[in-house]
PDB file of C-alpha atoms in Angstrom:
ATOM      1  CA  MET A  23      53.735  52.547  48.406  1.00 57.00           C
ATOM      2  CA  GLN A  24      56.043  51.332  51.173  1.00 78.00           C
ATOM      3  CA  ILE A  25      58.752  48.703  51.005  1.00 91.00           C
ATOM      4  CA  LYS A  26      60.943  47.285  53.751  1.00 96.00           C
ATOM      5  CA  ILE A  27      64.561  46.759  52.731  1.00 97.00           C
ATOM      6  CA  ALA A  28      67.133  44.720  54.633  1.00 98.00           C
ATOM      7  CA  LEU A  29      70.771  45.844  54.696  1.00 98.00           C
ATOM      8  CA  ALA A  30      73.251  43.062  55.452  1.00 98.00           C
ATOM      9  CA  GLN A  31      76.522  44.319  56.945  1.00 97.00           C
ATOM     10  CA  MET A  32      78.291  41.021  56.311  1.00 97.00           C
ATOM     11  CA  ASN A  33      81.772  39.711  57.060  1.00 97.00           C
ATOM     12  CA  PRO A  34      82.509  37.291  54.191  1.00 97.00           C
ATOM     13  CA  VAL A  35      85.577  35.056  54.081  1.00 97.00           C
ATOM     14  CA  VAL A  36      87.704  35.391  50.943  1.00 96.00           C
ATOM     15  CA  GLY A  37      87.426  32.204  48.884  1.00 96.00           C
ATOM     16  CA  ASP A  38      84.768  30.545  51.082  1.00 98.00           C
ATOM     17  CA  LEU A  39      82.031  30.616  48.456  1.00 98.00           C
ATOM     18  CA  GLU A  40      79.796  27.995  50.044  1.00 98.00           C
ATOM     19  CA  GLY A  41      80.185  29.464  53.507  1.00 98.00           C
ATOM     20  CA  ASN A  42      79.455  32.978  52.259  1.00 98.00           C
ATOM     21  CA  ALA A  43      76.389  31.683  50.413  1.00 98.00           C
ATOM     22  CA  ASP A  44      75.165  30.070  53.631  1.00 98.00           C
ATOM     23  CA  ARG A  45      75.573  33.408  55.432  1.00 98.00           C
ATOM     24  CA  ILE A  46      73.561  35.160  52.719  1.00 98.00           C
ATOM     25  CA  VAL A  47      70.787  32.560  53.029  1.00 98.00           C
ATOM     26  CA  ASP A  48      70.664  33.092  56.805  1.00 98.00           C
ATOM     27  CA  HIS A  49      70.282  36.852  56.346  1.00 98.00           C
ATOM     28  CA  ALA A  50      67.718  36.343  53.580  1.00 98.00           C
ATOM     29  CA  ARG A  51      65.544  34.142  55.775  1.00 98.00           C
ATOM     30  CA  GLN A  52      65.675  36.656  58.614  1.00 98.00           C
ATOM     31  CA  ALA A  53      64.848  39.460  56.191  1.00 98.00           C
ATOM     32  CA  ALA A  54      61.846  37.616  54.745  1.00 98.00           C
ATOM     33  CA  GLU A  55      60.561  36.720  58.217  1.00 98.00           C
ATOM     34  CA  ALA A  56      60.726  40.426  59.128  1.00 97.00           C
ATOM     35  CA  GLY A  57      58.634  41.332  56.072  1.00 97.00           C
ATOM     36  CA  ALA A  58      61.384  42.722  53.869  1.00 98.00           C
ATOM     37  CA  ALA A  59      60.889  42.585  50.109  1.00 97.00           C
ATOM     38  CA  LEU A  60      64.539  43.312  49.239  1.00 98.00           C
ATOM     39  CA  LEU A  61      67.921  42.331  50.704  1.00 98.00           C
ATOM     40  CA  VAL A  62      71.094  44.255  49.788  1.00 98.00           C
ATOM     41  CA  THR A  63      74.516  42.704  50.487  1.00 98.00           C
ATOM     42  CA  PRO A  64      78.047  44.181  50.173  1.00 98.00           C
ATOM     43  CA  GLU A  65      80.370  44.266  47.178  1.00 98.00           C
ATOM     44  CA  LEU A  66      81.739  40.853  46.074  1.00 98.00           C
ATOM     45  CA  VAL A  67      80.131  39.296  49.139  1.00 98.00           C
ATOM     46  CA  LEU A  68      79.951  35.855  47.526  1.00 98.00           C
ATOM     47  CA  CYS A  69      83.737  35.523  47.214  1.00 98.00           C
ATOM     48  CA  GLY A  70      84.954  38.081  49.753  1.00 97.00           C
ATOM     49  CA  TYR A  71      86.967  41.238  49.089  1.00 94.00           C
ATOM     50  CA  PRO A  72      89.563  41.689  47.793  1.00 95.00           C
ATOM     51  CA  PRO A  73      89.902  38.384  45.901  1.00 94.00           C
ATOM     52  CA  GLU A  74      93.335  39.469  44.607  1.00 92.00           C
ATOM     53  CA  ASP A  75      94.939  36.780  42.407  1.00 94.00           C
ATOM     54  CA  LEU A  76      91.943  34.469  42.733  1.00 96.00           C
ATOM     55  CA  ALA A  77      90.344  36.862  40.273  1.00 96.00           C
ATOM     56  CA  LEU A  78      92.899  35.777  37.644  1.00 96.00           C
ATOM     57  CA  ARG A  79      91.785  32.123  37.683  1.00 97.00           C
ATOM     58  CA  SER A  80      89.114  30.884  35.278  1.00 97.00           C
ATOM     59  CA  ASP A  81      87.980  28.132  37.670  1.00 97.00           C
ATOM     60  CA  PHE A  82      87.302  30.799  40.291  1.00 98.00           C
ATOM     61  CA  TYR A  83      84.653  32.364  38.039  1.00 98.00           C
ATOM     62  CA  GLU A  84      83.194  28.986  37.141  1.00 98.00           C
ATOM     63  CA  GLU A  85      82.754  28.102  40.802  1.00 98.00           C
ATOM     64  CA  ASN A  86      81.268  31.513  41.617  1.00 98.00           C
ATOM     65  CA  ALA A  87      78.744  31.077  38.806  1.00 98.00           C
ATOM     66  CA  ARG A  88      77.771  27.642  40.099  1.00 98.00           C
ATOM     67  CA  VAL A  89      77.361  28.800  43.703  1.00 98.00           C
ATOM     68  CA  LEU A  90      75.450  31.932  42.651  1.00 98.00           C
ATOM     69  CA  ALA A  91      72.970  29.910  40.576  1.00 98.00           C
ATOM     70  CA  ALA A  92      72.444  27.511  43.478  1.00 98.00           C
ATOM     71  CA  LEU A  93      72.062  30.431  45.899  1.00 98.00           C
ATOM     72  CA  ALA A  94      69.228  31.871  43.833  1.00 98.00           C
ATOM     73  CA  THR A  95      67.211  28.680  44.374  1.00 98.00           C
ATOM     74  CA  ARG A  96      67.789  28.759  48.164  1.00 98.00           C
ATOM     75  CA  LEU A  97      66.403  32.228  48.869  1.00 98.00           C
ATOM     76  CA  PRO A  98      62.857  32.812  50.154  1.00 98.00           C
ATOM     77  CA  PRO A  99      60.504  33.135  47.153  1.00 96.00           C
ATOM     78  CA  SER A 100      59.039  36.396  48.470  1.00 94.00           C
ATOM     79  CA  LEU A 101      62.430  38.118  48.581  1.00 98.00           C
ATOM     80  CA  SER A 102      64.600  39.845  45.980  1.00 98.00           C
ATOM     81  CA  ALA A 103      68.316  39.974  46.823  1.00 98.00           C
ATOM     82  CA  VAL A 104      71.212  42.037  45.444  1.00 98.00           C
ATOM     83  CA  VAL A 105      74.344  39.892  45.732  1.00 98.00           C
ATOM     84  CA  GLY A 106      77.876  40.964  44.832  1.00 98.00           C
ATOM     85  CA  HIS A 107      80.012  38.443  42.918  1.00 98.00           C
ATOM     86  CA  PRO A 108      82.736  38.148  40.258  1.00 98.00           C
ATOM     87  CA  LEU A 109      81.505  37.462  36.726  1.00 98.00           C
ATOM     88  CA  ALA A 110      83.202  36.090  33.600  1.00 98.00           C
ATOM     89  CA  GLU A 111      81.795  36.799  30.151  1.00 98.00           C
ATOM     90  CA  GLY A 112      84.059  35.594  27.360  1.00 96.00           C
ATOM     91  CA  GLU A 113      87.479  37.107  27.998  1.00 95.00           C
ATOM     92  CA  ASP A 114      86.080  39.833  30.260  1.00 98.00           C
ATOM     93  CA  ARG A 115      86.062  39.654  34.053  1.00 98.00           C
ATOM     94  CA  TYR A 116      83.719  41.877  36.059  1.00 98.00           C
ATOM     95  CA  ASN A 117      83.118  43.015  39.597  1.00 98.00           C
ATOM     96  CA  ALA A 118      79.354  42.507  39.470  1.00 98.00           C
ATOM     97  CA  ALA A 119      76.150  42.491  41.492  1.00 98.00           C
ATOM     98  CA  SER A 120      73.120  40.451  40.485  1.00 98.00           C
ATOM     99  CA  VAL A 121      69.474  40.575  41.475  1.00 98.00           C
ATOM    100  CA  LEU A 122      68.206  37.145  42.549  1.00 98.00           C
ATOM    101  CA  ARG A 123      64.469  36.506  42.634  1.00 98.00           C
ATOM    102  CA  GLY A 124      62.239  33.452  42.426  1.00 97.00           C
ATOM    103  CA  GLY A 125      65.141  31.054  41.927  1.00 98.00           C
ATOM    104  CA  HIS A 126      66.633  33.020  39.024  1.00 98.00           C
ATOM    105  CA  ILE A 127      69.174  35.752  38.266  1.00 98.00           C
ATOM    106  CA  ILE A 128      66.961  38.488  36.810  1.00 98.00           C
ATOM    107  CA  ALA A 129      69.479  41.329  36.314  1.00 98.00           C
ATOM    108  CA  THR A 130      73.209  41.988  36.613  1.00 98.00           C
ATOM    109  CA  TYR A 131      75.213  45.182  37.033  1.00 98.00           C
ATOM    110  CA  ARG A 132      78.920  45.434  36.195  1.00 98.00           C
ATOM    111  CA  LYS A 133      81.025  47.933  38.143  1.00 98.00           C
ATOM    112  CA  GLN A 134      82.159  50.841  35.969  1.00 98.00           C
ATOM    113  CA  LYS A 135      84.766  52.717  38.018  1.00 97.00           C
ATOM    114  CA  LEU A 136      87.636  50.407  38.948  1.00 96.00           C
ATOM    115  CA  PRO A 137      89.926  51.870  41.652  1.00 91.00           C
ATOM    116  CA  ASN A 138      93.637  51.554  40.993  1.00 82.00           C
ATOM    117  CA  HIS A 139      95.308  53.425  43.858  1.00 75.00           C
ATOM    118  CA  SER A 140      96.421  52.973  47.468  1.00 69.00           C
ATOM    119  CA  VAL A 141      95.160  49.478  48.468  1.00 70.00           C
ATOM    120  CA  PHE A 142      93.147  48.899  45.278  1.00 78.00           C
ATOM    121  CA  ASP A 143      94.264  47.196  42.058  1.00 84.00           C
ATOM    122  CA  GLU A 144      90.982  46.331  40.362  1.00 91.00           C
ATOM    123  CA  VAL A 145      92.215  47.468  36.960  1.00 94.00           C
ATOM    124  CA  ARG A 146      94.582  44.496  37.047  1.00 95.00           C
ATOM    125  CA  THR A 147      91.837  41.963  37.720  1.00 95.00           C
ATOM    126  CA  PHE A 148      88.582  43.311  36.294  1.00 97.00           C
ATOM    127  CA  THR A 149      87.044  44.854  33.181  1.00 97.00           C
ATOM    128  CA  ALA A 150      85.054  48.069  33.510  1.00 98.00           C
ATOM    129  CA  GLY A 151      81.331  47.835  32.816  1.00 98.00           C
ATOM    130  CA  GLY A 152      79.446  50.513  30.914  1.00 97.00           C
ATOM    131  CA  GLU A 153      75.694  49.973  31.320  1.00 98.00           C
ATOM    132  CA  ALA A 154      73.104  50.921  33.908  1.00 98.00           C
ATOM    133  CA  CYS A 155      71.100  48.233  35.687  1.00 98.00           C
ATOM    134  CA  VAL A 156      67.580  49.053  36.875  1.00 98.00           C
ATOM    135  CA  PHE A 157      65.096  46.548  38.292  1.00 98.00           C
ATOM    136  CA  GLU A 158      61.664  46.790  39.869  1.00 97.00           C
ATOM    137  CA  CYS A 159      60.673  45.525  43.297  1.00 97.00           C
ATOM    138  CA  ALA A 160      57.313  46.219  44.958  1.00 93.00           C
ATOM    139  CA  GLY A 161      56.558  48.897  42.386  1.00 92.00           C
ATOM    140  CA  ILE A 162      59.793  50.859  42.933  1.00 95.00           C
ATOM    141  CA  ARG A 163      62.598  51.022  40.369  1.00 97.00           C
ATOM    142  CA  PHE A 164      66.063  50.506  41.860  1.00 97.00           C
ATOM    143  CA  GLY A 165      69.404  51.254  40.238  1.00 98.00           C
ATOM    144  CA  ILE A 166      72.719  49.712  41.295  1.00 98.00           C
ATOM    145  CA  ASN A 167      76.148  51.324  41.604  1.00 98.00           C
ATOM    146  CA  ILE A 168      79.090  49.524  43.232  1.00 98.00           C
ATOM    147  CA  CYS A 169      81.422  51.292  45.689  1.00 97.00           C
ATOM    148  CA  ALA A 170      83.856  53.389  43.588  1.00 97.00           C
ATOM    149  CA  ASP A 171      81.081  54.107  41.062  1.00 98.00           C
ATOM    150  CA  ILE A 172      79.791  56.849  43.362  1.00 97.00           C
ATOM    151  CA  TRP A 173      83.221  58.433  43.862  1.00 95.00           C
ATOM    152  CA  GLU A 174      83.019  59.939  40.374  1.00 95.00           C
ATOM    153  CA  PRO A 175      80.202  61.562  38.387  1.00 97.00           C
ATOM    154  CA  GLY A 176      78.478  59.421  35.777  1.00 97.00           C
ATOM    155  CA  PRO A 177      77.060  56.092  36.950  1.00 98.00           C
ATOM    156  CA  ALA A 178      74.496  57.572  39.356  1.00 98.00           C
ATOM    157  CA  GLU A 179      73.103  59.904  36.709  1.00 98.00           C
ATOM    158  CA  GLN A 180      73.130  57.031  34.218  1.00 98.00           C
ATOM    159  CA  ALA A 181      70.990  54.982  36.613  1.00 98.00           C
ATOM    160  CA  ARG A 182      68.550  57.875  36.961  1.00 98.00           C
ATOM    161  CA  ASP A 183      68.330  58.294  33.203  1.00 98.00           C
ATOM    162  CA  ALA A 184      67.582  54.563  32.911  1.00 98.00           C
ATOM    163  CA  GLY A 185      64.568  55.021  35.176  1.00 97.00           C
ATOM    164  CA  ALA A 186      65.892  54.396  38.702  1.00 97.00           C
ATOM    165  CA  GLN A 187      64.049  55.983  41.631  1.00 96.00           C
ATOM    166  CA  ILE A 188      66.369  54.696  44.385  1.00 96.00           C
ATOM    167  CA  LEU A 189      70.105  54.017  44.161  1.00 98.00           C
ATOM    168  CA  LEU A 190      71.527  50.926  45.883  1.00 98.00           C
ATOM    169  CA  VAL A 191      75.287  50.979  46.542  1.00 98.00           C
ATOM    170  CA  PRO A 192      76.974  47.732  47.704  1.00 98.00           C
ATOM    171  CA  ASN A 193      80.441  48.461  49.098  1.00 97.00           C
ATOM    172  CA  ALA A 194      83.680  46.981  50.323  1.00 95.00           C
ATOM    173  CA  SER A 195      85.005  50.319  51.544  1.00 93.00           C
ATOM    174  CA  PRO A 196      88.027  50.066  53.883  1.00 93.00           C
ATOM    175  CA  PHE A 197      88.225  52.102  57.051  1.00 92.00           C
ATOM    176  CA  HIS A 198      90.674  54.873  57.842  1.00 86.00           C
ATOM    177  CA  MET A 199      90.420  57.976  59.993  1.00 85.00           C
ATOM    178  CA  ASN A 200      87.691  60.361  58.802  1.00 89.00           C
ATOM    179  CA  LYS A 201      86.599  57.887  56.121  1.00 91.00           C
ATOM    180  CA  GLN A 202      82.903  58.208  56.994  1.00 93.00           C
ATOM    181  CA  ASP A 203      83.041  61.976  56.458  1.00 94.00           C
ATOM    182  CA  GLU A 204      84.546  61.348  53.016  1.00 95.00           C
ATOM    183  CA  ARG A 205      81.824  58.824  52.186  1.00 96.00           C
ATOM    184  CA  PHE A 206      79.085  61.259  53.124  1.00 97.00           C
ATOM    185  CA  GLN A 207      80.712  63.982  51.039  1.00 97.00           C
ATOM    186  CA  VAL A 208      80.869  61.912  47.848  1.00 97.00           C
ATOM    187  CA  ALA A 209      77.487  60.260  48.441  1.00 98.00           C
ATOM    188  CA  ARG A 210      75.795  63.634  48.861  1.00 98.00           C
ATOM    189  CA  ALA A 211      77.476  64.882  45.688  1.00 98.00           C
ATOM    190  CA  ARG A 212      75.996  61.963  43.736  1.00 98.00           C
ATOM    191  CA  VAL A 213      72.566  62.496  45.315  1.00 98.00           C
ATOM    192  CA  ALA A 214      72.716  66.185  44.359  1.00 97.00           C
ATOM    193  CA  GLU A 215      73.632  65.308  40.771  1.00 97.00           C
ATOM    194  CA  SER A 216      71.084  62.531  40.330  1.00 97.00           C
ATOM    195  CA  SER A 217      68.279  63.524  42.746  1.00 96.00           C
ATOM    196  CA  LEU A 218      68.151  59.850  43.772  1.00 97.00           C
ATOM    197  CA  PRO A 219      67.901  58.719  47.401  1.00 96.00           C
ATOM    198  CA  MET A 220      70.734  56.339  48.258  1.00 97.00           C
ATOM    199  CA  ILE A 221      71.056  53.147  50.292  1.00 98.00           C
ATOM    200  CA  TYR A 222      74.731  52.490  51.033  1.00 98.00           C
ATOM    201  CA  VAL A 223      75.607  48.997  52.348  1.00 98.00           C
ATOM    202  CA  ASN A 224      79.173  48.358  53.495  1.00 98.00           C
ATOM    203  CA  MET A 225      81.117  45.230  54.428  1.00 97.00           C
ATOM    204  CA  VAL A 226      82.501  44.560  57.914  1.00 96.00           C
ATOM    205  CA  GLY A 227      85.520  42.555  59.037  1.00 94.00           C
ATOM    206  CA  GLY A 228      89.072  42.361  57.777  1.00 89.00           C
ATOM    207  CA  GLN A 229      91.199  40.863  55.030  1.00 85.00           C
ATOM    208  CA  ASP A 230      94.996  41.113  55.215  1.00 82.00           C
ATOM    209  CA  GLU A 231      95.754  44.766  56.012  1.00 82.00           C
ATOM    210  CA  LEU A 232      92.247  46.018  55.160  1.00 91.00           C
ATOM    211  CA  VAL A 233      89.565  46.655  57.779  1.00 94.00           C
ATOM    212  CA  PHE A 234      85.938  47.153  56.777  1.00 94.00           C
ATOM    213  CA  ASP A 235      83.817  49.123  59.219  1.00 95.00           C
ATOM    214  CA  GLY A 236      80.228  48.828  58.014  1.00 95.00           C
ATOM    215  CA  THR A 237      78.551  52.106  59.075  1.00 96.00           C
ATOM    216  CA  SER A 238      75.972  51.688  56.309  1.00 97.00           C
ATOM    217  CA  PHE A 239      73.584  54.589  55.822  1.00 97.00           C
ATOM    218  CA  CYS A 240      70.696  56.039  53.839  1.00 97.00           C
ATOM    219  CA  LEU A 241      70.278  59.483  52.292  1.00 96.00           C
ATOM    220  CA  ASP A 242      67.065  61.030  51.049  1.00 95.00           C
ATOM    221  CA  ALA A 243      66.800  62.925  47.768  1.00 95.00           C
ATOM    222  CA  ALA A 244      67.936  66.127  49.500  1.00 95.00           C
ATOM    223  CA  GLY A 245      71.079  64.461  50.860  1.00 95.00           C
ATOM    224  CA  ASN A 246      69.850  64.237  54.447  1.00 95.00           C
ATOM    225  CA  THR A 247      70.989  61.247  56.496  1.00 95.00           C
ATOM    226  CA  THR A 248      67.809  59.308  57.284  1.00 94.00           C
ATOM    227  CA  ALA A 249      69.398  56.145  58.716  1.00 94.00           C
ATOM    228  CA  GLN A 250      72.864  55.360  60.084  1.00 94.00           C
ATOM    229  CA  PHE A 251      73.878  51.880  61.208  1.00 96.00           C
ATOM    230  CA  PRO A 252      76.619  50.726  63.596  1.00 95.00           C
ATOM    231  CA  ALA A 253      80.320  50.480  62.906  1.00 95.00           C
ATOM    232  CA  PHE A 254      82.102  47.110  63.069  1.00 94.00           C
ATOM    233  CA  ASP A 255      78.884  45.140  63.559  1.00 93.00           C
ATOM    234  CA  ASP A 256      78.018  42.086  61.472  1.00 93.00           C
ATOM    235  CA  GLY A 257      74.247  42.485  61.438  1.00 94.00           C
ATOM    236  CA  LEU A 258      71.012  42.872  59.531  1.00 97.00           C
ATOM    237  CA  TYR A 259      69.284  46.244  59.548  1.00 97.00           C
ATOM    238  CA  PHE A 260      66.080  47.588  58.054  1.00 97.00           C
ATOM    239  CA  VAL A 261      64.782  50.729  56.379  1.00 96.00           C
ATOM    240  CA  GLU A 262      61.401  51.534  54.928  1.00 91.00           C
ATOM    241  CA  LEU A 263      60.944  53.532  51.761  1.00 80.00           C
ATOM    242  CA  ALA A 264      57.927  55.682  51.066  1.00 68.00           C
ATOM    243  CA  ASP A 265      57.445  58.359  48.417  1.00 48.00           C
ATOM    244  CA  ARG A 266      61.057  58.026  47.233  1.00 44.00           C
ATOM    245  CA  ALA A 267      62.436  58.897  50.692  1.00 46.00           C
ATOM    246  CA  THR A 268      64.371  56.623  53.030  1.00 48.00           C
ATOM    247  CA  GLN A 269      63.316  56.426  56.652  1.00 47.00           C
ATOM    248  CA  GLY A 270      64.990  54.453  59.390  1.00 45.00           C
ATOM    249  CA  ASP A 271      62.954  51.633  60.936  1.00 41.00           C
ATOM    250  CA  PRO A 272      64.132  51.536  64.558  1.00 34.00           C
ATOM    251  CA  PRO A 273      65.107  49.489  66.351  1.00 33.00           C
ATOM    252  CA  PRO A 274      67.468  47.697  63.966  1.00 34.00           C
ATOM    253  CA  LEU A 275      67.289  43.935  64.156  1.00 31.00           C
ATOM    254  CA  PRO A 276      70.707  42.353  64.860  1.00 33.00           C
ATOM    255  CA  SER A 277      71.928  39.029  63.604  1.00 32.00           C
ATOM    256  CA  PRO A 278      71.499  36.190  66.103  1.00 30.00           C
TER     257      PRO A 278
END
């Protein structure tokens, strides 16, 4: 069983929900035309990252929910898409990622590890999730972790125990010197603990003092780097999965 997966290194604009949705649709159409069955986008791509005090407003969540539901109906019917977005449920507010397919939201993951150091203050704005999210696409079971979830033990193994065969990790991971080495170190630790191959998709661009460098990558179940994508490039890239291993599909296809 093989499946082509599209990785969207996107540069969303904070607060531009409609514009970000349009960008996702553009990537989704390109992905479907290239034969991909699954599109993975970065963390909170629908609203941009970090949303800061926007994440304290109830109307912000209402508008995100409206745009997300509309987005699901605009995607190619052959494609599943993992889209990062904020989510309100009662009094709780989550950093979430949902699986969109066939015009519907079929599954949602809520980020469990909320960073609260250096440039991060997610504890102030979000509630921590506690459940795994596993969905099936083209006969393969995918689990979702979001960014800081892989910087600590727990969520990756939880996804494996829930039946995941591949771990998808949407990110809004800021750049600093030697950051990619740190990412590989923690990603390989989670792969070693869970025995799950990993597809890591990072944001590009900048917001205030933060710079996001992309450099998305894939690891196989042994922790080997099987695909590495460019830094600071807003583009769409592809990998193919076979027998639970990730293999690069060169050449990568750039955004127009």
